[in-house]
Coordinates of C-alpha atoms and ligand atoms in Angstrom, one line a residue:
X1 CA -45.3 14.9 -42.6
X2 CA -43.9 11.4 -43.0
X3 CA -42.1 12.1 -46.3
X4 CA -43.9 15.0 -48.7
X5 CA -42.0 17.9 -49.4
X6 CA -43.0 20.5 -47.3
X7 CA -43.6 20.5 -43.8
X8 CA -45.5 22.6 -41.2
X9 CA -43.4 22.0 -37.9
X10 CA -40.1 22.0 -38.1
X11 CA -37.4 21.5 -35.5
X12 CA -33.8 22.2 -35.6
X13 CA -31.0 21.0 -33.2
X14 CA -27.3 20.0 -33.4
X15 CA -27.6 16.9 -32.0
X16 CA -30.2 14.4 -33.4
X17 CA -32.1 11.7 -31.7
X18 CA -29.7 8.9 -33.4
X19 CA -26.1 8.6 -34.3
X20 CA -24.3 6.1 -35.8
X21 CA -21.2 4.0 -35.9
X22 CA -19.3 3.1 -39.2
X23 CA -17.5 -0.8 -39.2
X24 CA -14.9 -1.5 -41.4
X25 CA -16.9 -3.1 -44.3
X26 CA -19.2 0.2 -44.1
X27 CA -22.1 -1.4 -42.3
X28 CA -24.2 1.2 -40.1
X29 CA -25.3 0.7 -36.7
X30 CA -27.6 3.2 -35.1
X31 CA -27.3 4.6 -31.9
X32 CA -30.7 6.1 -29.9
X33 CA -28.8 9.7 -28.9
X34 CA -29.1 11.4 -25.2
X35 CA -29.2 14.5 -23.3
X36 CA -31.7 17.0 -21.6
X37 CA -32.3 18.8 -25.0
X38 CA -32.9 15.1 -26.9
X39 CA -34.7 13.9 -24.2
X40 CA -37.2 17.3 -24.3
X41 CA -37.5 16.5 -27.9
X42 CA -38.5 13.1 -27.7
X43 CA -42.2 14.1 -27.7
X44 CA -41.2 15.2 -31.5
X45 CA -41.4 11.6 -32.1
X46 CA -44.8 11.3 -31.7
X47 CA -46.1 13.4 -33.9
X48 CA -46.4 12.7 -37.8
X49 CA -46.5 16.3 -39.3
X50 CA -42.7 17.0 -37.8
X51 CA -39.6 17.5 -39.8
X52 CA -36.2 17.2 -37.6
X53 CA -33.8 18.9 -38.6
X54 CA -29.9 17.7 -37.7
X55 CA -26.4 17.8 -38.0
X56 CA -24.1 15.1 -38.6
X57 CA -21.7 14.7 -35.8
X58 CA -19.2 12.2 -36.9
X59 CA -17.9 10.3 -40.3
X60 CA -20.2 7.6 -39.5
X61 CA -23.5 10.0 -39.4
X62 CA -22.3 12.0 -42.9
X63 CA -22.3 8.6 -44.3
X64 CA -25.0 7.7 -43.3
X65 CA -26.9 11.2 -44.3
X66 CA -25.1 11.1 -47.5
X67 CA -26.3 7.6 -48.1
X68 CA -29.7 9.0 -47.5
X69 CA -32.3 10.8 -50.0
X70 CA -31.8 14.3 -48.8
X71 CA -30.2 13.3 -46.0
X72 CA -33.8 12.1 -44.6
X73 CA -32.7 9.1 -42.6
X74 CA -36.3 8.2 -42.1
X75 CA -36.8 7.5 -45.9
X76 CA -33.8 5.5 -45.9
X77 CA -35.4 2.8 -43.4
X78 CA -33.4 3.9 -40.0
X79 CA -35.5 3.8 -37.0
X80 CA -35.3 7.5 -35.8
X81 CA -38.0 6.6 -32.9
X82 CA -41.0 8.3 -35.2
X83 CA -39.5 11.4 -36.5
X84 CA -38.6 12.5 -39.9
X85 CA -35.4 13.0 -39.8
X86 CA -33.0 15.0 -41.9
X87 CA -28.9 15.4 -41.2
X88 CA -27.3 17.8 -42.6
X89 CA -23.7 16.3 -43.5
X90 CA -21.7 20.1 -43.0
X91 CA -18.1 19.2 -43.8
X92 CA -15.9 18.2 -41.0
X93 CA -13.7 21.0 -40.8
X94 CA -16.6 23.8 -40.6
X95 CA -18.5 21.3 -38.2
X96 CA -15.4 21.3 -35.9
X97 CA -14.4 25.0 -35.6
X98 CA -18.6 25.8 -35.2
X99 CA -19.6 22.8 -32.4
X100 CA -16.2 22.3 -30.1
X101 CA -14.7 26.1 -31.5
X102 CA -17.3 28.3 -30.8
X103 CA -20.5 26.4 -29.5
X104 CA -18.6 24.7 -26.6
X105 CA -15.5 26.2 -26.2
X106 CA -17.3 30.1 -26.3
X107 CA -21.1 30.0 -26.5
X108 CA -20.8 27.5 -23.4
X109 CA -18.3 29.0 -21.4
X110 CA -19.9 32.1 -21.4
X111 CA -23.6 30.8 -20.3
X112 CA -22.2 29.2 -17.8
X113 CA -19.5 31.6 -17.1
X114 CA -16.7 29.2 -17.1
X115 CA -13.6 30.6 -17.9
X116 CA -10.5 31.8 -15.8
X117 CA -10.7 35.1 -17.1
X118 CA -7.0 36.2 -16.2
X119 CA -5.8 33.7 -18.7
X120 CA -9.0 33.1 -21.1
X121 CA -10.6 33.7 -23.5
X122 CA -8.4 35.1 -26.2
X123 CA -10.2 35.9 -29.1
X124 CA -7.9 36.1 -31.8
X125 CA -7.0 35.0 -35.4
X126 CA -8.3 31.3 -34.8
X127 CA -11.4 32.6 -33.0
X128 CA -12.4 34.3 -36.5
X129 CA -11.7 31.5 -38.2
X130 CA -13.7 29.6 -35.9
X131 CA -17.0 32.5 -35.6
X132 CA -16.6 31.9 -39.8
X133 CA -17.2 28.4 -39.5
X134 CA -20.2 28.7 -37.1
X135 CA -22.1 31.4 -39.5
X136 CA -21.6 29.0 -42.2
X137 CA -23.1 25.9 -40.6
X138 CA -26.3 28.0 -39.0
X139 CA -25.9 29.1 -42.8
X140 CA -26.4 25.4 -43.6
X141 CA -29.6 25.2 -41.0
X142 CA -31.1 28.3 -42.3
X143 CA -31.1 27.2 -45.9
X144 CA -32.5 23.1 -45.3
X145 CA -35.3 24.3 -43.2
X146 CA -36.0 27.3 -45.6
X147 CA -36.5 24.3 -48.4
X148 CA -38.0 22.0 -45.9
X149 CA -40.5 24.6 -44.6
X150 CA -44.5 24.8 -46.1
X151 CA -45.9 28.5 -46.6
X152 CA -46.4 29.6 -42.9
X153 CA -44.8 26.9 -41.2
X154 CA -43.6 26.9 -37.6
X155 CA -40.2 26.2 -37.1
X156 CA -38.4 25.6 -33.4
X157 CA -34.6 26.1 -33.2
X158 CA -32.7 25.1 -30.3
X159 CA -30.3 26.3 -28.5
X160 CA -26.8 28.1 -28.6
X161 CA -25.1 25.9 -31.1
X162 CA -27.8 27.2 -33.6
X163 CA -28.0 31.3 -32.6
X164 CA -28.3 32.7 -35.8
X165 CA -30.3 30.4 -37.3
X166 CA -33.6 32.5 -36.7
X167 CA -32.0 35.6 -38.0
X168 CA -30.9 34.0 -41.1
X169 CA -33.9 31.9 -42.0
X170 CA -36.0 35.0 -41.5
X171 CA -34.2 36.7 -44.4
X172 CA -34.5 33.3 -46.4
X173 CA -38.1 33.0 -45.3
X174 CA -40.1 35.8 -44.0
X175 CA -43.9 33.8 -44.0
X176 CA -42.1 31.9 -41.2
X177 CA -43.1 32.0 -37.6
X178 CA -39.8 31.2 -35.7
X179 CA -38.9 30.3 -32.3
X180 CA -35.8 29.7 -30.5
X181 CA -35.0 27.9 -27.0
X182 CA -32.2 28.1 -25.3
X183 CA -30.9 24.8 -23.2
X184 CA -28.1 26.6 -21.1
X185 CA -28.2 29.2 -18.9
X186 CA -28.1 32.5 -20.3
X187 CA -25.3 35.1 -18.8
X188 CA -25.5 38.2 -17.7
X189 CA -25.2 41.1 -19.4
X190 CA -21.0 42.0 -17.8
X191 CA -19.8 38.3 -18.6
X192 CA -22.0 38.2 -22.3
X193 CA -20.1 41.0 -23.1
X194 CA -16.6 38.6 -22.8
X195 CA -17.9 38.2 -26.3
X196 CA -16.1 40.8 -29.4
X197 CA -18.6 43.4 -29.5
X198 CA -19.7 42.5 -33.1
X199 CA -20.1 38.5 -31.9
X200 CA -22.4 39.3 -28.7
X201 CA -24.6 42.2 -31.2
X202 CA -24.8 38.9 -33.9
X203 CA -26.0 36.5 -31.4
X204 CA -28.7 38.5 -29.9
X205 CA -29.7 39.7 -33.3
X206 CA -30.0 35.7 -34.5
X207 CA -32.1 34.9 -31.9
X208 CA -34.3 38.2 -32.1
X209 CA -34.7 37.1 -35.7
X210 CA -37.1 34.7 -33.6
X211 CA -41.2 35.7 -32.8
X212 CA -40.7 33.8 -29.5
X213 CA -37.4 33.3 -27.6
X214 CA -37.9 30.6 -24.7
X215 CA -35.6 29.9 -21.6
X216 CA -36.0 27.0 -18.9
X217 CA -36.1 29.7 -16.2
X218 CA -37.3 33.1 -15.6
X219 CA -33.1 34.0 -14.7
X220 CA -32.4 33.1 -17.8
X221 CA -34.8 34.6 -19.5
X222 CA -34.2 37.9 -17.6
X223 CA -30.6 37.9 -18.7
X224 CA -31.0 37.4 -22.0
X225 CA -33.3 41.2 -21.7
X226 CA -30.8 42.3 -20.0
X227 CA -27.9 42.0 -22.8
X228 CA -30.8 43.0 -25.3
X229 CA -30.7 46.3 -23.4
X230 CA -27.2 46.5 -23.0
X231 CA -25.3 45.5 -25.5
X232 CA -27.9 46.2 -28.1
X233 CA -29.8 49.4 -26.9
X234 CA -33.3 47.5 -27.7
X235 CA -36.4 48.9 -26.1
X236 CA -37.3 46.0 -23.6
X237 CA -40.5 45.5 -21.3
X238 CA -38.8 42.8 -18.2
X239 CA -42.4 42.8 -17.1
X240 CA -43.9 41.6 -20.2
X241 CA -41.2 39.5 -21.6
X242 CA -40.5 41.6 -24.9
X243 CA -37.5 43.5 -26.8
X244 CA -38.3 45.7 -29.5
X245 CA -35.4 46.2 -31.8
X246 CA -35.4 47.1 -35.4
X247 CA -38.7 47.6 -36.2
X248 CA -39.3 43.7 -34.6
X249 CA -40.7 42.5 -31.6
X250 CA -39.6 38.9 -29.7
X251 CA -41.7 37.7 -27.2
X252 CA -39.7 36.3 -24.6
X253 CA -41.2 33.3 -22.6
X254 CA -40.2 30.3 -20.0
X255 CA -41.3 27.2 -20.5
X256 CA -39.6 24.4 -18.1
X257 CA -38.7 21.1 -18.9
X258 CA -39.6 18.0 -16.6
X259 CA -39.7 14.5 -17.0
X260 CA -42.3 11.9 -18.5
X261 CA -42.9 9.6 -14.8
X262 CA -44.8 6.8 -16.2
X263 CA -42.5 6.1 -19.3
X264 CA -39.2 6.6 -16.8
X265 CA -41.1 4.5 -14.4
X266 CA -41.5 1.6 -16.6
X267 CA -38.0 2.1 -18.2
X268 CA -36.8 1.7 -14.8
X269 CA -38.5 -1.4 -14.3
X270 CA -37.2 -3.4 -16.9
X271 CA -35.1 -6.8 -16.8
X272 CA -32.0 -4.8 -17.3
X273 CA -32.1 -2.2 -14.7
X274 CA -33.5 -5.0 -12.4
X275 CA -30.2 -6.8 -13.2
X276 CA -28.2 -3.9 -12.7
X277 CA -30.0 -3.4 -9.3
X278 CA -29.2 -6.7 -7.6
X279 CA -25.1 -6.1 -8.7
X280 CA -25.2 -2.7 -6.8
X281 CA -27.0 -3.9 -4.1
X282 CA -24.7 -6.8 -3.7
X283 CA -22.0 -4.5 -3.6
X284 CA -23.1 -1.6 -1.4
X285 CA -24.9 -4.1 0.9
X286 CA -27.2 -2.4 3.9
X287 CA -24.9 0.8 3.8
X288 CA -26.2 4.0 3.2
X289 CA -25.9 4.8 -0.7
X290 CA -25.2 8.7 -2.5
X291 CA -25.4 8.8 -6.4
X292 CA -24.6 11.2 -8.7
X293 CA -25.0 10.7 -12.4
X294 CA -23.3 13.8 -14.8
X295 CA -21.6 14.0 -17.8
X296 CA -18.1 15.0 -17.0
X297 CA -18.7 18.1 -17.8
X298 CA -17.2 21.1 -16.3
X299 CA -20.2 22.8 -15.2
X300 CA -21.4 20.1 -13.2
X301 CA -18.7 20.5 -10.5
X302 CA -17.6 16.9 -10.0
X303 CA -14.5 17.6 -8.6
X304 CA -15.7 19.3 -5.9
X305 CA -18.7 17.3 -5.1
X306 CA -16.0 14.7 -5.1
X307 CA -14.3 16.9 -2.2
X308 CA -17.4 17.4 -0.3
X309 CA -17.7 13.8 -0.5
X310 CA -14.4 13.7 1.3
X311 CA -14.8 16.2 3.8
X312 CA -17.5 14.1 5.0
X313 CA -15.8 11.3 5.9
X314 CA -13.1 13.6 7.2
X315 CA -15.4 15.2 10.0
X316 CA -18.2 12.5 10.4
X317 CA -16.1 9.7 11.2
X318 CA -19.4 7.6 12.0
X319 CA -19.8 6.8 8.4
X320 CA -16.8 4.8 7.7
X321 CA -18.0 1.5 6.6
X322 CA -21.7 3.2 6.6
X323 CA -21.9 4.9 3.4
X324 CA -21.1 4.2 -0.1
X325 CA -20.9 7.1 -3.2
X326 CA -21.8 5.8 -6.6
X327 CA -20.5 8.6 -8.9
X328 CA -21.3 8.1 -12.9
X329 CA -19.2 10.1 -14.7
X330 CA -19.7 9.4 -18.1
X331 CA -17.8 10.8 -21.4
X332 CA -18.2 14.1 -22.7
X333 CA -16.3 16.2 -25.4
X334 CA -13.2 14.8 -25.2
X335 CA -12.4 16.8 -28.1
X336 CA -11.7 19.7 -26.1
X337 CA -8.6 19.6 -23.8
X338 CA -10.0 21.3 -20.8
X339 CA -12.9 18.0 -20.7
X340 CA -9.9 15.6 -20.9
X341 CA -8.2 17.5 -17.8
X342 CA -11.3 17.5 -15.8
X343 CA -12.0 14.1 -16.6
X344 CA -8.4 13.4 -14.9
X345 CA -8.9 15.8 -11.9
X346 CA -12.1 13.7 -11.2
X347 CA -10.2 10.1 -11.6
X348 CA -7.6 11.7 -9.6
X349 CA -9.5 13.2 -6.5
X350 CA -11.5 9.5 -6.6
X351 CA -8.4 7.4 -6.2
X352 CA -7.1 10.0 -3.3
X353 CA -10.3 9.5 -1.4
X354 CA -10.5 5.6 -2.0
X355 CA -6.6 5.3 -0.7
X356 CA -7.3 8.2 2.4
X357 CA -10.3 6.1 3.8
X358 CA -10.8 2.5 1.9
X359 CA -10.4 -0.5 4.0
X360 CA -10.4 -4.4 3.1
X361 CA -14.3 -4.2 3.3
X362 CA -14.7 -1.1 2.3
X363 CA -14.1 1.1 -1.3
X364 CA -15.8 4.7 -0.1
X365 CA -16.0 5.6 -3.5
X366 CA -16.8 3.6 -6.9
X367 CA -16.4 5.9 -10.1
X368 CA -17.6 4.6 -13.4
X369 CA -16.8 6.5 -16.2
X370 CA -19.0 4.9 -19.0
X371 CA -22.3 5.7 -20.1
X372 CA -25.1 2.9 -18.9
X373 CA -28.2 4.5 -18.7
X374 CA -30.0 1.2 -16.9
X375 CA -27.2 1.7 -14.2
X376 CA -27.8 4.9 -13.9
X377 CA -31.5 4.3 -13.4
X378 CA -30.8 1.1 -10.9
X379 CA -28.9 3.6 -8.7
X380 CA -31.9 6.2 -8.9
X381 CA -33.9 3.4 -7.3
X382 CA -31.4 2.6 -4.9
X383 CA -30.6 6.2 -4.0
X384 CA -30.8 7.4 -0.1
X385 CA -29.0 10.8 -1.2
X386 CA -28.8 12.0 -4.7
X387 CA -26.0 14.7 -5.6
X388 CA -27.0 17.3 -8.2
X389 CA -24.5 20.2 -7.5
X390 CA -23.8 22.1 -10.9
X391 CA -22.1 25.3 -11.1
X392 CA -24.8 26.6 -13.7
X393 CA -27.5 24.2 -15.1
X394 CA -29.7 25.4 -17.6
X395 CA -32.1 22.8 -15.5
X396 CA -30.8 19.1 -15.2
X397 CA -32.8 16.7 -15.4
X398 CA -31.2 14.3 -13.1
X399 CA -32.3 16.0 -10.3
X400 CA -35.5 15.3 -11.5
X401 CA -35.4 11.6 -12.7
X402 CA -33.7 10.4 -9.1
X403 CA -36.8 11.1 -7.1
X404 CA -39.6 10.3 -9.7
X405 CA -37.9 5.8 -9.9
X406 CA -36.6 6.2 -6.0
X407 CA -37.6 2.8 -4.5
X408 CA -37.4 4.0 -0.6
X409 CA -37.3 7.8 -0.9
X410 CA -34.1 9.5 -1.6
X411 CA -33.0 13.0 -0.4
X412 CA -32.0 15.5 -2.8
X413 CA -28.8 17.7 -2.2
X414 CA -29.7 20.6 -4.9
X415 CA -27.3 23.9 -6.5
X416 CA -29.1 26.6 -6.5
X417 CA -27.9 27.6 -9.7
X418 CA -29.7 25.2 -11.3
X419 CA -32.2 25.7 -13.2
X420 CA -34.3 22.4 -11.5
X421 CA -33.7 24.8 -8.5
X422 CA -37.3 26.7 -9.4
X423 CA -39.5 23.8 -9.0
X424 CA -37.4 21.3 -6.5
X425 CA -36.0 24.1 -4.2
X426 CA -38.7 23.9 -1.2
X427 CA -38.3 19.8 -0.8
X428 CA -34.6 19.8 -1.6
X429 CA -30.8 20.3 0.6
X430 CA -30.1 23.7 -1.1
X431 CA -26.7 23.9 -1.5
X432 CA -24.2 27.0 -2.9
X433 CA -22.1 24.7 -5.2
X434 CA -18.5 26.4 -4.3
X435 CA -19.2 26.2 -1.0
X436 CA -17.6 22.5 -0.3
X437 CA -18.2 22.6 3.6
X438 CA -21.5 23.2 2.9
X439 CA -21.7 20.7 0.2
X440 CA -20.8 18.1 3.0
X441 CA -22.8 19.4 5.9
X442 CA -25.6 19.1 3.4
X443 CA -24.7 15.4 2.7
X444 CA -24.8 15.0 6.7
X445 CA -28.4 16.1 6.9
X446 CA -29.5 14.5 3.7
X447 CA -27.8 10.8 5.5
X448 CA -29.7 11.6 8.6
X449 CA -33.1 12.8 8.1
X450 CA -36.0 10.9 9.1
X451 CA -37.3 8.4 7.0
X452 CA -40.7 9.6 6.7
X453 CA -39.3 13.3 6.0
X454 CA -37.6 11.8 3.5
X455 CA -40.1 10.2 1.8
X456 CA -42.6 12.7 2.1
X457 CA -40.0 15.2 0.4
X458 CA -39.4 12.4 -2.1
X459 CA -42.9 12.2 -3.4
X460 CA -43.3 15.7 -3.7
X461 CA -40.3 16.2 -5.6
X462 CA -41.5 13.1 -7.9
X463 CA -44.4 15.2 -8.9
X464 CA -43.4 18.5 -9.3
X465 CA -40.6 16.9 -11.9
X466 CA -43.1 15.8 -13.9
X467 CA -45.8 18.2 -13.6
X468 CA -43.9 19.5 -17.5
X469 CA -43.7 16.5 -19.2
X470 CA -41.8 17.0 -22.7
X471 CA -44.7 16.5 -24.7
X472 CA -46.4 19.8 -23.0
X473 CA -43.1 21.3 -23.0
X474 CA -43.3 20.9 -26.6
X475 CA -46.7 21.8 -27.4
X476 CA -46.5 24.9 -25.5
X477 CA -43.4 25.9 -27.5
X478 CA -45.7 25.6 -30.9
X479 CA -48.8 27.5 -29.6
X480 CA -46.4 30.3 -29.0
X481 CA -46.1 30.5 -32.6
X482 CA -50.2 31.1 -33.3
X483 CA -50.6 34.6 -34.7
Ligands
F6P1 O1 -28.3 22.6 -23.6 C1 -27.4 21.8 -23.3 C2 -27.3 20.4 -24.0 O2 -27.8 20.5 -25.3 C3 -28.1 19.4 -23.2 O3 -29.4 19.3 -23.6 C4 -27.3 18.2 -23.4 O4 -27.3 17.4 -22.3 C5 -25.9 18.7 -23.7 O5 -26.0 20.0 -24.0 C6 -25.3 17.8 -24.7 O6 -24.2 18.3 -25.2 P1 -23.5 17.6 -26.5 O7 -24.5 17.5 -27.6 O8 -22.3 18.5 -26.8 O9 -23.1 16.3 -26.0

């Protein structure tokens, strides 16, 4: 649907593939927007019967919804890479309290089970005001893609930012067959239940308002069955993937996420990646090279991949002057205080290691803290280790991208927590992400195994990342939704 009324897919996610930026005389400029859950989406794109649904994220993107006919960016003339494209503009206060209030701040630290429980969470007075605000903007989802939606129309919500958005449309629009995926992990049932009773009941009953629930992993899938039975009493079959509750039955299903190879391969040869190699080479020369490439978020455990980092040089003395870490850390949610904290622990545990060990000729460590996604990809090529050591990963996809544009074959030091863990375990350095000795002794091996191991593990962990391309990611997600 390029611009009638009514449309037959609909998709519905926080973030949107573009953003925008606002200069002082009011001119836009549009931003292409990233992320594993954009990313998954792209195949959207393609397609000419889609409408995307949005929200607006800053000033700049409510002015330029606002500006917009029905927020539908497309029909204003933005390039939104193929999609139609509406943003909801959902005033900034409720936007606020719902995305960094409850979304990150809760819905987050719960899935990935983030807090320091003898001090948070503390759900009081502003944590009401704050649930408020997030019922009112899935309130605001529900009721665009209940207008946007043609009789029978398949509509895909994503992820924890938009929970009750399946519940609520179904009351707007029962002819609807609904689907929800989550992103994140999903907790188990003794940590979901952190949560005020009444919040965890709501947020499994939004997405059981779905016909299909998907997850990125069969774990997180299980959990969520789990706190169906628990918290909810619902009549669940583990075995066949379904919760009865209410007189309704959600089908729960996987469906992983992996990476387009030939589009990242071509991305990755391009004049500015190629540009960006020759600088890094330049300055890590013929030394052995580890990457990592995060958001600085907290659940990627920077800081003590950071420490492993260190440890290594402490007991393998043999590197000094060998090996070089690229670590990207680039901008996230600096909203919320504990993200500008973390971002400081990382600069802070960088410098430490750079003063302990650097020489004259030789800076162990080189943090960059802004977002260059050719960089990023030049370092993929260069990569002899990559570092992907989260916490709790719904998947990540740079565990997947590094191997699939590695020029020589790069070893891949893997959490087993995340979700990339199902499909890259058996060729990855599996690693328990607390475990920081372990973290290093798996750096070791990774620096030391043969270079034909290396390669061989390499090209089988380039094609299991793209055996789930987004598109079929996608399409699998719809045919869920035939009767
Ligand atoms: O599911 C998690 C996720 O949506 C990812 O897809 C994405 O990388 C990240 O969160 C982005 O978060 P934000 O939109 O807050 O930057």
């Amino acid at each position: 649907m390029a611009d009638s009324r009514h449309a037959t897919v609909l998709v519905a996610s926080n973030r949107g593939p573009v953003s925008f930026s606002l200069a002082d005389d009011g001119t836009l400029s549009l931003r292409r927007g990233a992320g594993g859950l954009v990313s998954g989406l792209s195949a959207v794109g393609a397609s000419t019967d889609v409408v995307w649904v949005c929200a607006a994220l800053s000033d700049a993107d409510r002015a330029a919804s606002r500006r917009a006919p029905g927020g539908r960016l497309d029909l204003a003339g933005h390039d939104t890479g193929g999609s139609a494209l509406r943003m909801l503009p959902i005033d900034p206060g409720t936007f606020n309290r719902a995305y960094n209030g409850i979304a990150n701040s809760t819905l987050w630290f719960v899935h990935h089970m983030l807090y320091d429980t003898a001090i948070k969470p503390v759900f009081g007075a502003r944590f009401r005001r704050e649930w408020f605000a997030y019922e009112a903007y899935n309130q605001a989802f529900a009721d665009a893609l209940a207008q946007d939606a043609a009789n029978g129309a398949k509509v895909i919500v994503q992820d924890y930012h938009l929970t009750l958005t399946p519940h609520l449309l179904r009351q707007r629009r029962p002819d609807l067959r609904i689907g929800h995926f989550s992103h994140t992990p999903w907790a188990p049932p003794d940590y979901f239940r952190l949560l005020p009773d009444d919040v965890a009941r709501d947020v499994l009953l939004g997405v059981l308002g779905a016909d299909h629930a998907g997850f990125l992993t069969d774990r997180w899938a299980l959990a969520f069955v789990d706190c169906c039975r628990e918290v909810l009493g619902a009549d669940v079959d583990r075995e066949a993937g379904t919760v009865s509750y209410e007189g309704r039955k959600t089908q729960v299903g996987v469906h992983g996420l992996g990476i387009d190879g030939d589009s990242l391969r071509e991305r990755a040869a391009e004049a500015d990646v190629l540009a960006r190699r020759e600088a890094l080479r330049e300055v890590i020369g013929d030394r052995k090279l580890i990457v990592r490439v995060d958001r600085t978020e907290l659940s990627k455990n920077i800081v003590r991949g950071l420490l492993a980092y260190q440890d290594l040089l402490r007991n393998h003395p043999e590197w000094h002057r060998r090996v070089v870490h690229l670590a990207f850390a680039y901008p996230s949610r600096h909203d919320l205080p504990e993200y500008r904290e973390y971002t400081a622990a990382v600069q802070r545990v960088s410098q430490e290691i750079n003063d302990q060990f650097g020489s004259e000729d030789w800076q162990p460590l080189i943090l960059h803290v802004n977002d260059d996604f050719p960089r990023s990809l030049a370092a993929y090529r260069l990569a002899d280790v990559l570092l992907v050591n989260p916490i709790r990963d719904g998947m990540n996809l740079v565990a997947k991208e590094g191997p699939v544009v590695s020029e020589g074959g790069c070893a891949l030091v893997l959490s087993r927590e995340a979700g990339a863990y199902v499909d890259l375990g058996d060729d990855a350095i599996v690693i328990n992400p607390y475990d920081v000795r372990g973290t290093a002794e798996a750096l070791q091996q990774a620096l030391t195994m043969p270079a034909e191991e290396r390669d061989a593990r390499c090209r089988r962990l380039a094609a299991a990342a793209t055996a789930l391309p987004p598109q079929q990611w996608f399409a699998n997600q719809l045919c869920e939704l035939d009767d």
